Amino acid sequence: MKLYSTLSRTVEPLVTLHPDRVALFVCGPTVYDYSHLGHARTYVVFDVLAKYLRWNGKEVFYLQNITDVDDKIINRAKEEGVSQSELARKFETEYLRDMKSLGIDAVSYYARATTHIPEIIDQVRRLVDKGVAYVTDTGVYFNLDTFDRNGELSGQERAKRKSRVSDSSKHNALDFALWKLGEFGEYTWDSPWGRGRPGWHIEDTAISEKYFGQQYDMHGGGLDLIFPHHEAEIAQMESLEGKHPMVRYWLHTGFLTVKGEKMSKSLGNFITIRDALKTWNKDVLRYSILLSHYRSPLQATDEGFANAAKGLEHIRAIATKDKGADAEGRKAFTDAMETDLNTPMAIAAIQRLAGNGDLEALREYGEILGINFLRESSAPLSVLEDIRAELRAKKQFEVSDLIRDRMAAAGIHITDKRL
Ligand SMILES: [Zn+2]
């Protein structure tokens, strides 16, 4: 398989540290609100990558962190009058529910920041001992002047970067916090430097070091995380024992856009996953996402989703008679997946396989993409029709209509069965 790495800026053959194993880390959510379609895109892509690698015989350890200590959580908890842990647990549960609704189930382990505080403190301590971090009265900061490879991932000269709002106690405006000193309510811990809480970037490297060590195969996330988040991760991890590169394959998903702008909480132009699922089912959402290459921008429009629904329905309509294996179609699918996870080409191969009646391939590849390309068996449908008939007989029309409407929204039209 070949993958594009943001670090080398080229499509490279995939060579993992261990020939049969893949260690994949993907930045997880900050659990202070519902996830939107922009998040769905990133997590669908890495779900498909992990499933494809496993189908190909690799043992994939897919690790994701849960950022459950953060300014946004502190502020939101205050607004809602709940504790930080209550808010974080609530939105962690909602996140996992959304992932399940989207058929995203390839993650091996979710690691919360708050359950890795000893590992975080230990990593900060080692960075201070190395002399690459310094302590002030507001916190512990990473000294970027000590790290020569800073800027390697984003390809930007540090000098050209806009300096972020500076904390007066920092030596350099771009130095970032490893540990913030202060009382932050519930999520405040003792440390060798005083009470406080971790910075954002250190959480990822403390967690990935615990499960993968200082070097591993792949790190994924949205394009907007390259700077400063992923640059900071590299500086932290590579400063420990100097192992380089921390990760060889840095994989970044393109933006999901709405009218040309990135979908984001801050712009207010987002559609939550659960709202989208009221209109489109998970197969349509995944199909829409995978119709674009993961590194390209993807426009979210109703028209786009409607076209995807039609395209998917067409595949199901033509894939009815099993005509045996289509070797060329199968090769086209795997070639596409091997070429930097080219899912639009893989879907073109699916269309061909549907036309040629290779139902076994459609079933198998459907599991990799998390999309059902074959018509559902009529059994569950008739069960629902029976239940609706029963409800109507008991004059529970509201529930009966609700089932009909929800099924219609999912693209399945059921008729009233006569009693
Ligand atoms: Zn992260």
Tab-separated table of C-alpha atoms and ligand atoms in Angstrom:
chain	number	residue	atom	x	y	z
A	1	MET	CA	0.000	0.000	0.000
A	2	LYS	CA	1.100	3.564	-0.635
A	3	LEU	CA	0.125	6.528	1.514
A	4	TYR	CA	0.764	10.253	1.329
A	5	SER	CA	2.617	11.528	4.364
A	6	THR	CA	2.410	15.202	5.230
A	7	LEU	CA	5.965	14.875	6.608
A	8	SER	CA	7.622	13.837	3.329
A	9	ARG	CA	4.987	15.479	1.122
A	10	THR	CA	5.069	12.408	-1.113
A	11	VAL	CA	3.097	9.222	-1.622
A	12	GLU	CA	5.317	6.587	-0.020
A	13	PRO	CA	5.170	2.794	0.137
A	14	LEU	CA	3.883	1.726	3.530
A	15	VAL	CA	6.681	0.162	5.566
A	16	THR	CA	5.695	-0.345	9.186
A	17	LEU	CA	8.067	-0.844	12.132
A	18	HIS	CA	6.827	-4.429	12.484
A	19	PRO	CA	5.905	-6.117	9.172
A	20	ASP	CA	2.533	-7.463	10.328
A	21	ARG	CA	1.475	-4.763	12.743
A	22	VAL	CA	0.300	-1.186	12.383
A	23	ALA	CA	0.163	1.302	15.243
A	24	LEU	CA	-2.276	4.080	14.365
A	25	PHE	CA	-3.051	7.076	16.558
A	26	VAL	CA	-5.808	9.524	15.638
A	27	CYS	CA	-6.629	12.695	17.577
A	28	GLY	CA	-9.964	12.151	19.263
A	29	PRO	CA	-12.654	14.674	20.199
A	30	THR	CA	-12.717	17.384	22.857
A	31	VAL	CA	-15.883	16.272	24.606
A	32	TYR	CA	-17.755	19.507	25.287
A	33	ASP	CA	-20.434	19.391	22.563
A	34	TYR	CA	-21.998	17.173	19.881
A	35	SER	CA	-19.797	16.108	16.964
A	36	HIS	CA	-20.521	17.418	13.470
A	37	LEU	CA	-20.104	16.154	9.917
A	38	GLY	CA	-16.551	17.528	9.711
A	39	HIS	CA	-15.596	15.132	12.521
A	40	ALA	CA	-17.595	12.373	10.830
A	41	ARG	CA	-15.468	12.720	7.715
A	42	THR	CA	-12.168	12.295	9.552
A	43	TYR	CA	-13.347	9.345	11.624
A	44	VAL	CA	-15.004	7.565	8.666
A	45	VAL	CA	-11.740	7.837	6.695
A	46	PHE	CA	-9.590	6.336	9.469
A	47	ASP	CA	-12.242	3.678	10.147
A	48	VAL	CA	-11.960	2.620	6.498
A	49	LEU	CA	-8.136	2.711	6.577
A	50	ALA	CA	-8.008	0.483	9.684
A	51	LYS	CA	-10.601	-1.913	8.232
A	52	TYR	CA	-8.744	-2.150	4.931
A	53	LEU	CA	-5.404	-2.848	6.637
A	54	ARG	CA	-7.038	-5.549	8.782
A	55	TRP	CA	-8.703	-7.083	5.730
A	56	ASN	CA	-5.199	-7.150	4.236
A	57	GLY	CA	-3.946	-9.253	7.145
A	58	LYS	CA	-2.364	-6.534	9.287
A	59	GLU	CA	-2.866	-6.431	13.009
A	60	VAL	CA	-3.937	-2.825	13.618
A	61	PHE	CA	-3.831	-1.201	17.038
A	62	TYR	CA	-5.950	1.894	16.492
A	63	LEU	CA	-5.648	4.266	19.449
A	64	GLN	CA	-7.707	7.392	19.957
A	65	ASN	CA	-7.496	9.888	22.812
A	66	ILE	CA	-10.460	11.602	24.414
A	67	THR	CA	-9.686	15.201	25.401
A	68	ASP	CA	-11.736	15.522	28.566
A	69	VAL	CA	-9.775	18.344	30.229
A	70	ASP	CA	-9.815	21.624	28.343
A	71	ASP	CA	-10.844	25.301	28.561
A	72	LYS	CA	-13.942	24.599	26.475
A	73	ILE	CA	-15.060	21.915	28.935
A	74	ILE	CA	-14.419	24.171	31.932
A	75	ASN	CA	-16.404	27.036	30.365
A	76	ARG	CA	-19.285	24.910	29.128
A	77	ALA	CA	-19.609	23.116	32.478
A	78	LYS	CA	-19.804	26.508	34.210
A	79	GLU	CA	-22.485	27.715	31.758
A	80	GLU	CA	-24.573	24.610	32.283
A	81	GLY	CA	-24.044	24.437	36.047
A	82	VAL	CA	-22.682	20.891	35.951
A	83	SER	CA	-19.336	19.460	36.974
A	84	GLN	CA	-16.537	19.093	34.430
A	85	SER	CA	-16.650	15.317	34.707
A	86	GLU	CA	-20.437	15.206	34.217
A	87	LEU	CA	-20.180	17.322	31.078
A	88	ALA	CA	-17.212	15.366	29.695
A	89	ARG	CA	-18.804	11.959	30.362
A	90	LYS	CA	-22.054	13.089	28.767
A	91	PHE	CA	-20.420	14.225	25.526
A	92	GLU	CA	-18.033	11.276	25.469
A	93	THR	CA	-21.088	8.992	25.555
A	94	GLU	CA	-22.771	11.059	22.823
A	95	TYR	CA	-19.608	10.918	20.707
A	96	LEU	CA	-19.387	7.141	21.016
A	97	ARG	CA	-23.093	6.883	20.184
A	98	ASP	CA	-22.604	8.983	17.033
A	99	MET	CA	-19.637	6.852	16.003
A	100	LYS	CA	-21.720	3.715	16.453
A	101	SER	CA	-24.564	5.190	14.375
A	102	LEU	CA	-22.055	5.845	11.599
A	103	GLY	CA	-20.738	2.285	11.718
A	104	ILE	CA	-17.373	3.485	13.035
A	105	ASP	CA	-16.108	0.607	15.124
A	106	ALA	CA	-12.444	0.065	14.200
A	107	VAL	CA	-10.901	1.875	17.195
A	108	SER	CA	-9.072	-0.589	19.464
A	109	TYR	CA	-8.849	1.660	22.509
A	110	TYR	CA	-10.122	5.074	23.610
A	111	ALA	CA	-7.805	6.736	26.135
A	112	ARG	CA	-9.035	9.621	28.291
A	113	ALA	CA	-6.602	12.397	29.170
A	114	THR	CA	-7.824	12.469	32.781
A	115	THR	CA	-6.961	8.811	33.330
A	116	HIS	CA	-3.387	9.383	32.111
A	117	ILE	CA	-2.325	12.219	34.423
A	118	PRO	CA	0.629	10.265	35.969
A	119	GLU	CA	1.979	9.538	32.448
A	120	ILE	CA	1.522	13.207	31.475
A	121	ILE	CA	3.320	14.495	34.572
A	122	ASP	CA	6.119	11.982	34.039
A	123	GLN	CA	6.634	13.110	30.442
A	124	VAL	CA	6.663	16.791	31.436
A	125	ARG	CA	9.192	15.977	34.177
A	126	ARG	CA	11.510	14.257	31.692
A	127	LEU	CA	11.289	17.255	29.332
A	128	VAL	CA	12.176	19.610	32.191
A	129	ASP	CA	15.088	17.294	33.167
A	130	LYS	CA	16.343	17.353	29.552
A	131	GLY	CA	16.454	21.128	29.691
A	132	VAL	CA	13.961	21.610	26.848
A	133	ALA	CA	11.179	22.896	29.098
A	134	TYR	CA	11.182	25.641	31.709
A	135	VAL	CA	9.025	26.535	34.684
A	136	THR	CA	7.495	29.978	35.275
A	137	ASP	CA	4.904	31.153	37.770
A	138	THR	CA	2.097	30.348	35.299
A	139	GLY	CA	3.187	26.922	34.146
A	140	VAL	CA	5.710	24.653	32.486
A	141	TYR	CA	6.526	25.562	28.872
A	142	PHE	CA	8.318	23.833	26.037
A	143	ASN	CA	11.280	25.875	24.796
A	144	LEU	CA	11.006	25.764	21.004
A	145	ASP	CA	14.488	27.231	20.582
A	146	THR	CA	15.852	23.846	21.669
A	147	PHE	CA	14.159	21.979	18.817
A	148	ASP	CA	15.787	22.322	15.387
A	149	ARG	CA	13.194	20.388	13.421
A	150	ASN	CA	10.363	22.680	14.442
A	151	GLY	CA	8.298	23.534	11.350
A	152	GLU	CA	9.258	20.360	9.466
A	153	LEU	CA	5.707	18.989	9.324
A	154	SER	CA	3.891	22.174	8.357
A	155	GLY	CA	6.728	23.259	6.073
A	156	GLN	CA	6.547	26.795	7.400
A	157	GLU	CA	9.469	28.854	8.582
A	158	ARG	CA	8.833	29.636	12.197
A	159	ALA	CA	9.650	33.286	11.647
A	160	LYS	CA	6.892	33.651	9.070
A	161	ARG	CA	4.251	32.320	11.395
A	162	LYS	CA	1.888	34.586	13.122
A	163	SER	CA	2.761	34.750	16.739
A	164	ARG	CA	-0.127	33.726	18.976
A	165	VAL	CA	-1.325	35.751	21.937
A	166	SER	CA	1.638	35.805	24.197
A	167	ASP	CA	1.724	34.969	27.857
A	168	SER	CA	4.111	37.443	29.442
A	169	SER	CA	5.860	34.741	31.465
A	170	LYS	CA	6.866	32.776	28.358
A	171	HIS	CA	10.334	33.239	26.875
A	172	ASN	CA	9.025	33.050	23.341
A	173	ALA	CA	5.492	33.689	22.094
A	174	LEU	CA	5.397	30.291	20.324
A	175	ASP	CA	6.481	28.250	23.338
A	176	PHE	CA	3.525	26.170	24.429
A	177	ALA	CA	2.257	25.011	27.813
A	178	LEU	CA	2.974	21.482	28.978
A	179	TRP	CA	1.405	22.104	32.387
A	180	LYS	CA	-0.797	25.044	33.403
A	181	LEU	CA	-0.526	26.130	37.014
A	182	GLY	CA	-3.629	27.156	38.940
A	183	GLU	CA	-6.875	25.918	40.432
A	184	PHE	CA	-9.252	24.882	37.670
A	185	GLY	CA	-11.959	23.312	39.771
A	186	GLU	CA	-12.583	19.596	39.655
A	187	TYR	CA	-9.929	18.770	37.088
A	188	THR	CA	-6.859	20.064	38.948
A	189	TRP	CA	-4.015	17.794	40.025
A	190	ASP	CA	-0.889	17.992	42.178
A	191	SER	CA	2.398	18.024	40.293
A	192	PRO	CA	6.089	18.645	41.104
A	193	TRP	CA	5.534	22.266	39.933
A	194	GLY	CA	2.324	22.874	41.866
A	195	ARG	CA	-1.372	22.249	41.332
A	196	GLY	CA	-2.653	22.559	37.801
A	197	ARG	CA	-3.674	20.710	34.662
A	198	PRO	CA	-2.027	19.484	31.450
A	199	GLY	CA	-1.680	21.445	28.220
A	200	TRP	CA	-3.405	20.007	25.161
A	201	HIS	CA	-0.452	18.668	23.139
A	202	ILE	CA	1.198	16.687	25.938
A	203	GLU	CA	-1.888	14.510	26.376
A	204	ASP	CA	-1.428	12.894	22.940
A	205	THR	CA	2.263	12.081	23.350
A	206	ALA	CA	1.875	10.820	26.928
A	207	ILE	CA	-0.876	8.464	25.737
A	208	SER	CA	0.840	7.355	22.528
A	209	GLU	CA	4.144	6.766	24.357
A	210	LYS	CA	2.379	4.571	26.910
A	211	TYR	CA	0.796	2.270	24.319
A	212	PHE	CA	3.171	2.537	21.339
A	213	GLY	CA	6.525	3.784	22.631
A	214	GLN	CA	8.382	6.789	21.231
A	215	GLN	CA	8.173	5.710	17.598
A	216	TYR	CA	5.155	4.336	15.809
A	217	ASP	CA	3.661	4.038	12.351
A	218	MET	CA	0.825	6.449	11.691
A	219	HIS	CA	-0.741	9.534	13.173
A	220	GLY	CA	-3.952	10.939	11.740
A	221	GLY	CA	-6.220	13.912	12.181
A	222	GLY	CA	-7.807	16.854	10.405
A	223	LEU	CA	-5.682	19.222	8.327
A	224	ASP	CA	-6.179	22.023	10.862
A	225	LEU	CA	-4.267	20.047	13.502
A	226	ILE	CA	-0.887	20.164	11.713
A	227	PHE	CA	0.023	23.476	13.302
A	228	PRO	CA	0.473	23.931	16.164
A	229	HIS	CA	-0.847	20.643	17.585
A	230	HIS	CA	1.072	18.028	15.600
A	231	GLU	CA	4.223	20.146	15.389
A	232	ALA	CA	4.106	20.373	19.189
A	233	GLU	CA	3.663	16.597	19.507
A	234	ILE	CA	6.787	16.032	17.395
A	235	ALA	CA	8.820	18.526	19.442
A	236	GLN	CA	7.766	16.857	22.705
A	237	MET	CA	8.315	13.256	21.686
A	238	GLU	CA	11.479	13.700	19.625
A	239	SER	CA	13.092	15.735	22.408
A	240	LEU	CA	12.839	12.821	24.838
A	241	GLU	CA	15.401	10.382	23.423
A	242	GLY	CA	15.903	12.044	20.076
A	243	LYS	CA	14.232	9.261	18.070
A	244	HIS	CA	13.310	10.609	14.646
A	245	PRO	CA	10.815	10.514	13.107
A	246	MET	CA	8.318	9.988	15.898
A	247	VAL	CA	5.857	8.973	13.188
A	248	ARG	CA	6.677	8.381	9.532
A	249	TYR	CA	3.164	8.597	8.100
A	250	TRP	CA	1.322	11.755	9.088
A	251	LEU	CA	-2.130	11.468	7.524
A	252	HIS	CA	-4.390	14.491	7.321
A	253	THR	CA	-7.966	14.668	6.118
A	254	GLY	CA	-9.156	17.652	4.080
A	255	PHE	CA	-11.827	20.020	5.274
A	256	LEU	CA	-15.533	19.466	5.009
A	257	THR	CA	-16.850	22.744	3.669
A	258	VAL	CA	-20.191	24.511	3.652
A	259	LYS	CA	-20.527	27.149	0.939
A	260	GLY	CA	-16.752	27.248	0.609
A	261	GLU	CA	-16.046	27.614	4.314
A	262	LYS	CA	-14.712	24.985	6.671
A	263	MET	CA	-17.456	23.429	8.795
A	264	SER	CA	-16.650	24.345	12.384
A	265	LYS	CA	-18.167	25.047	15.743
A	266	SER	CA	-16.689	28.535	15.803
A	267	LEU	CA	-18.226	29.541	12.453
A	268	GLY	CA	-21.583	28.120	13.474
A	269	ASN	CA	-22.077	26.484	10.055
A	270	PHE	CA	-22.116	22.911	11.316
A	271	ILE	CA	-24.574	20.057	11.019
A	272	THR	CA	-24.380	17.603	13.899
A	273	ILE	CA	-24.013	13.939	13.063
A	274	ARG	CA	-27.311	13.109	14.736
A	275	ASP	CA	-29.172	15.790	12.772
A	276	ALA	CA	-27.701	14.560	9.513
A	277	LEU	CA	-28.776	11.020	10.434
A	278	LYS	CA	-32.397	12.186	10.680
A	279	THR	CA	-32.372	12.761	6.919
A	280	TRP	CA	-29.687	10.420	5.598
A	281	ASN	CA	-28.783	6.981	6.846
A	282	LYS	CA	-25.207	5.983	7.703
A	283	ASP	CA	-24.695	4.228	4.349
A	284	VAL	CA	-25.532	7.426	2.458
A	285	LEU	CA	-23.319	9.554	4.736
A	286	ARG	CA	-20.350	7.183	4.435
A	287	TYR	CA	-20.863	6.858	0.676
A	288	SER	CA	-20.952	10.681	0.318
A	289	ILE	CA	-17.759	11.037	2.343
A	290	LEU	CA	-15.902	8.307	0.442
A	291	LEU	CA	-16.901	9.682	-2.972
A	292	SER	CA	-14.172	12.297	-2.388
A	293	HIS	CA	-10.526	11.511	-1.826
A	294	TYR	CA	-9.695	12.014	1.860
A	295	ARG	CA	-7.163	14.780	1.193
A	296	SER	CA	-9.482	16.855	-1.029
A	297	PRO	CA	-11.952	19.358	0.346
A	298	LEU	CA	-15.467	17.942	0.498
A	299	GLN	CA	-18.528	20.127	0.018
A	300	ALA	CA	-21.476	19.267	2.229
A	301	THR	CA	-24.676	20.017	0.306
A	302	ASP	CA	-28.157	18.514	0.343
A	303	GLU	CA	-27.824	17.978	-3.374
A	304	GLY	CA	-24.594	16.057	-2.843
A	305	PHE	CA	-26.183	13.788	-0.245
A	306	ALA	CA	-29.247	13.265	-2.450
A	307	ASN	CA	-27.036	12.316	-5.410
A	308	ALA	CA	-25.058	9.940	-3.228
A	309	ALA	CA	-28.303	8.325	-2.067
A	310	LYS	CA	-29.343	7.865	-5.709
A	311	GLY	CA	-25.943	6.446	-6.665
A	312	LEU	CA	-26.042	3.973	-3.820
A	313	GLU	CA	-29.602	2.968	-4.672
A	314	HIS	CA	-28.514	2.387	-8.265
A	315	ILE	CA	-25.757	-0.002	-7.127
A	316	ARG	CA	-28.285	-1.920	-5.035
A	317	ALA	CA	-30.778	-1.995	-7.883
A	318	ILE	CA	-28.353	-3.500	-10.400
A	319	ALA	CA	-26.599	-5.888	-7.982
A	320	THR	CA	-29.304	-8.497	-7.756
A	321	LYS	CA	-28.162	-11.613	-9.612
A	322	ASP	CA	-24.971	-13.346	-8.529
A	323	LYS	CA	-22.800	-13.939	-11.573
A	324	GLY	CA	-19.601	-15.011	-9.799
A	325	ALA	CA	-16.221	-13.376	-9.310
A	326	ASP	CA	-15.125	-10.437	-11.475
A	327	ALA	CA	-11.340	-10.664	-11.112
A	328	GLU	CA	-10.637	-7.377	-12.876
A	329	GLY	CA	-13.228	-5.527	-10.836
A	330	ARG	CA	-11.733	-6.894	-7.619
A	331	LYS	CA	-8.244	-5.860	-8.703
A	332	ALA	CA	-9.524	-2.383	-9.541
A	333	PHE	CA	-10.929	-2.085	-6.018
A	334	THR	CA	-7.756	-3.173	-4.210
A	335	ASP	CA	-5.527	-1.139	-6.565
A	336	ALA	CA	-7.564	1.951	-5.715
A	337	MET	CA	-7.368	1.308	-1.971
A	338	GLU	CA	-3.619	0.630	-2.204
A	339	THR	CA	-3.090	3.951	-3.977
A	340	ASP	CA	-3.262	6.384	-1.064
A	341	LEU	CA	-6.717	5.140	-0.092
A	342	ASN	CA	-8.343	6.312	-3.306
A	343	THR	CA	-11.948	5.657	-2.291
A	344	PRO	CA	-13.568	7.486	-5.254
A	345	MET	CA	-11.765	5.023	-7.562
A	346	ALA	CA	-12.672	2.169	-5.230
A	347	ILE	CA	-16.339	3.169	-5.537
A	348	ALA	CA	-16.009	3.212	-9.336
A	349	ALA	CA	-14.800	-0.389	-8.987
A	350	ILE	CA	-17.816	-1.156	-6.770
A	351	GLN	CA	-20.115	0.153	-9.508
A	352	ARG	CA	-18.410	-2.152	-11.985
A	353	LEU	CA	-18.653	-5.133	-9.605
A	354	ALA	CA	-22.361	-4.385	-9.143
A	355	GLY	CA	-22.921	-4.282	-12.903
A	356	ASN	CA	-21.057	-7.579	-13.325
A	357	GLY	CA	-22.947	-9.240	-10.473
A	358	ASP	CA	-20.002	-10.048	-8.184
A	359	LEU	CA	-22.143	-10.060	-5.044
A	360	GLU	CA	-19.521	-11.734	-2.870
A	361	ALA	CA	-17.035	-8.905	-3.542
A	362	LEU	CA	-19.734	-6.326	-2.851
A	363	ARG	CA	-20.462	-7.937	0.497
A	364	GLU	CA	-16.777	-8.169	1.443
A	365	TYR	CA	-15.758	-4.692	0.261
A	366	GLY	CA	-18.950	-3.289	1.754
A	367	GLU	CA	-17.625	-4.353	5.156
A	368	ILE	CA	-14.342	-2.503	4.557
A	369	LEU	CA	-16.139	0.695	3.513
A	370	GLY	CA	-18.885	0.170	6.114
A	371	ILE	CA	-21.597	0.432	3.470
A	372	ASN	CA	-24.242	-2.096	2.578
A	373	PHE	CA	-24.195	-2.376	-1.228
A	374	LEU	CA	-26.759	-5.155	-1.361
A	375	ARG	CA	-30.504	-4.885	-0.946
A	376	GLU	CA	-31.559	-5.715	2.573
A	377	SER	CA	-33.271	-9.004	2.995
A	378	SER	CA	-37.033	-8.520	3.121
A	379	ALA	CA	-37.354	-10.365	6.457
A	380	PRO	CA	-36.800	-7.405	8.837
A	381	LEU	CA	-39.109	-5.334	6.663
A	382	SER	CA	-41.999	-7.744	7.002
A	383	VAL	CA	-41.414	-7.916	10.762
A	384	LEU	CA	-41.777	-4.117	10.911
A	385	GLU	CA	-44.909	-4.288	8.774
A	386	ASP	CA	-46.387	-6.817	11.181
A	387	ILE	CA	-45.554	-4.613	14.177
A	388	ARG	CA	-47.160	-1.618	12.475
A	389	ALA	CA	-50.303	-3.630	11.732
A	390	GLU	CA	-50.427	-4.650	15.395
A	391	LEU	CA	-49.995	-1.035	16.556
A	392	ARG	CA	-52.736	0.202	14.270
A	393	ALA	CA	-55.049	-2.532	15.488
A	394	LYS	CA	-54.448	-1.157	18.990
A	395	LYS	CA	-55.056	2.367	17.661
A	396	GLN	CA	-51.472	3.436	18.413
A	397	PHE	CA	-51.291	5.396	15.185
A	398	GLU	CA	-48.624	7.823	16.322
A	399	VAL	CA	-46.052	5.110	16.923
A	400	SER	CA	-47.052	3.343	13.741
A	401	ASP	CA	-46.635	6.546	11.712
A	402	LEU	CA	-43.331	7.279	13.411
A	403	ILE	CA	-41.943	3.920	12.261
A	404	ARG	CA	-43.168	4.583	8.713
A	405	ASP	CA	-41.671	8.114	8.649
A	406	ARG	CA	-38.326	7.075	10.085
A	407	MET	CA	-38.072	4.232	7.595
A	408	ALA	CA	-38.957	6.617	4.759
A	409	ALA	CA	-36.234	9.001	5.913
A	410	ALA	CA	-33.833	6.068	5.717
A	411	GLY	CA	-34.960	5.501	2.111
A	412	ILE	CA	-37.159	2.475	2.792
A	413	HIS	CA	-40.819	2.838	1.985
A	414	ILE	CA	-43.179	0.501	3.721
A	415	THR	CA	-46.864	0.149	3.004
A	416	ASP	CA	-49.745	-0.457	5.367
A	417	LYS	CA	-50.366	-4.151	5.660
A	418	ARG	CA	-53.997	-5.149	5.794
A	419	LEU	CA	-55.118	-6.650	9.039
B	1	ZN	ZN	-4.432	15.414	19.271
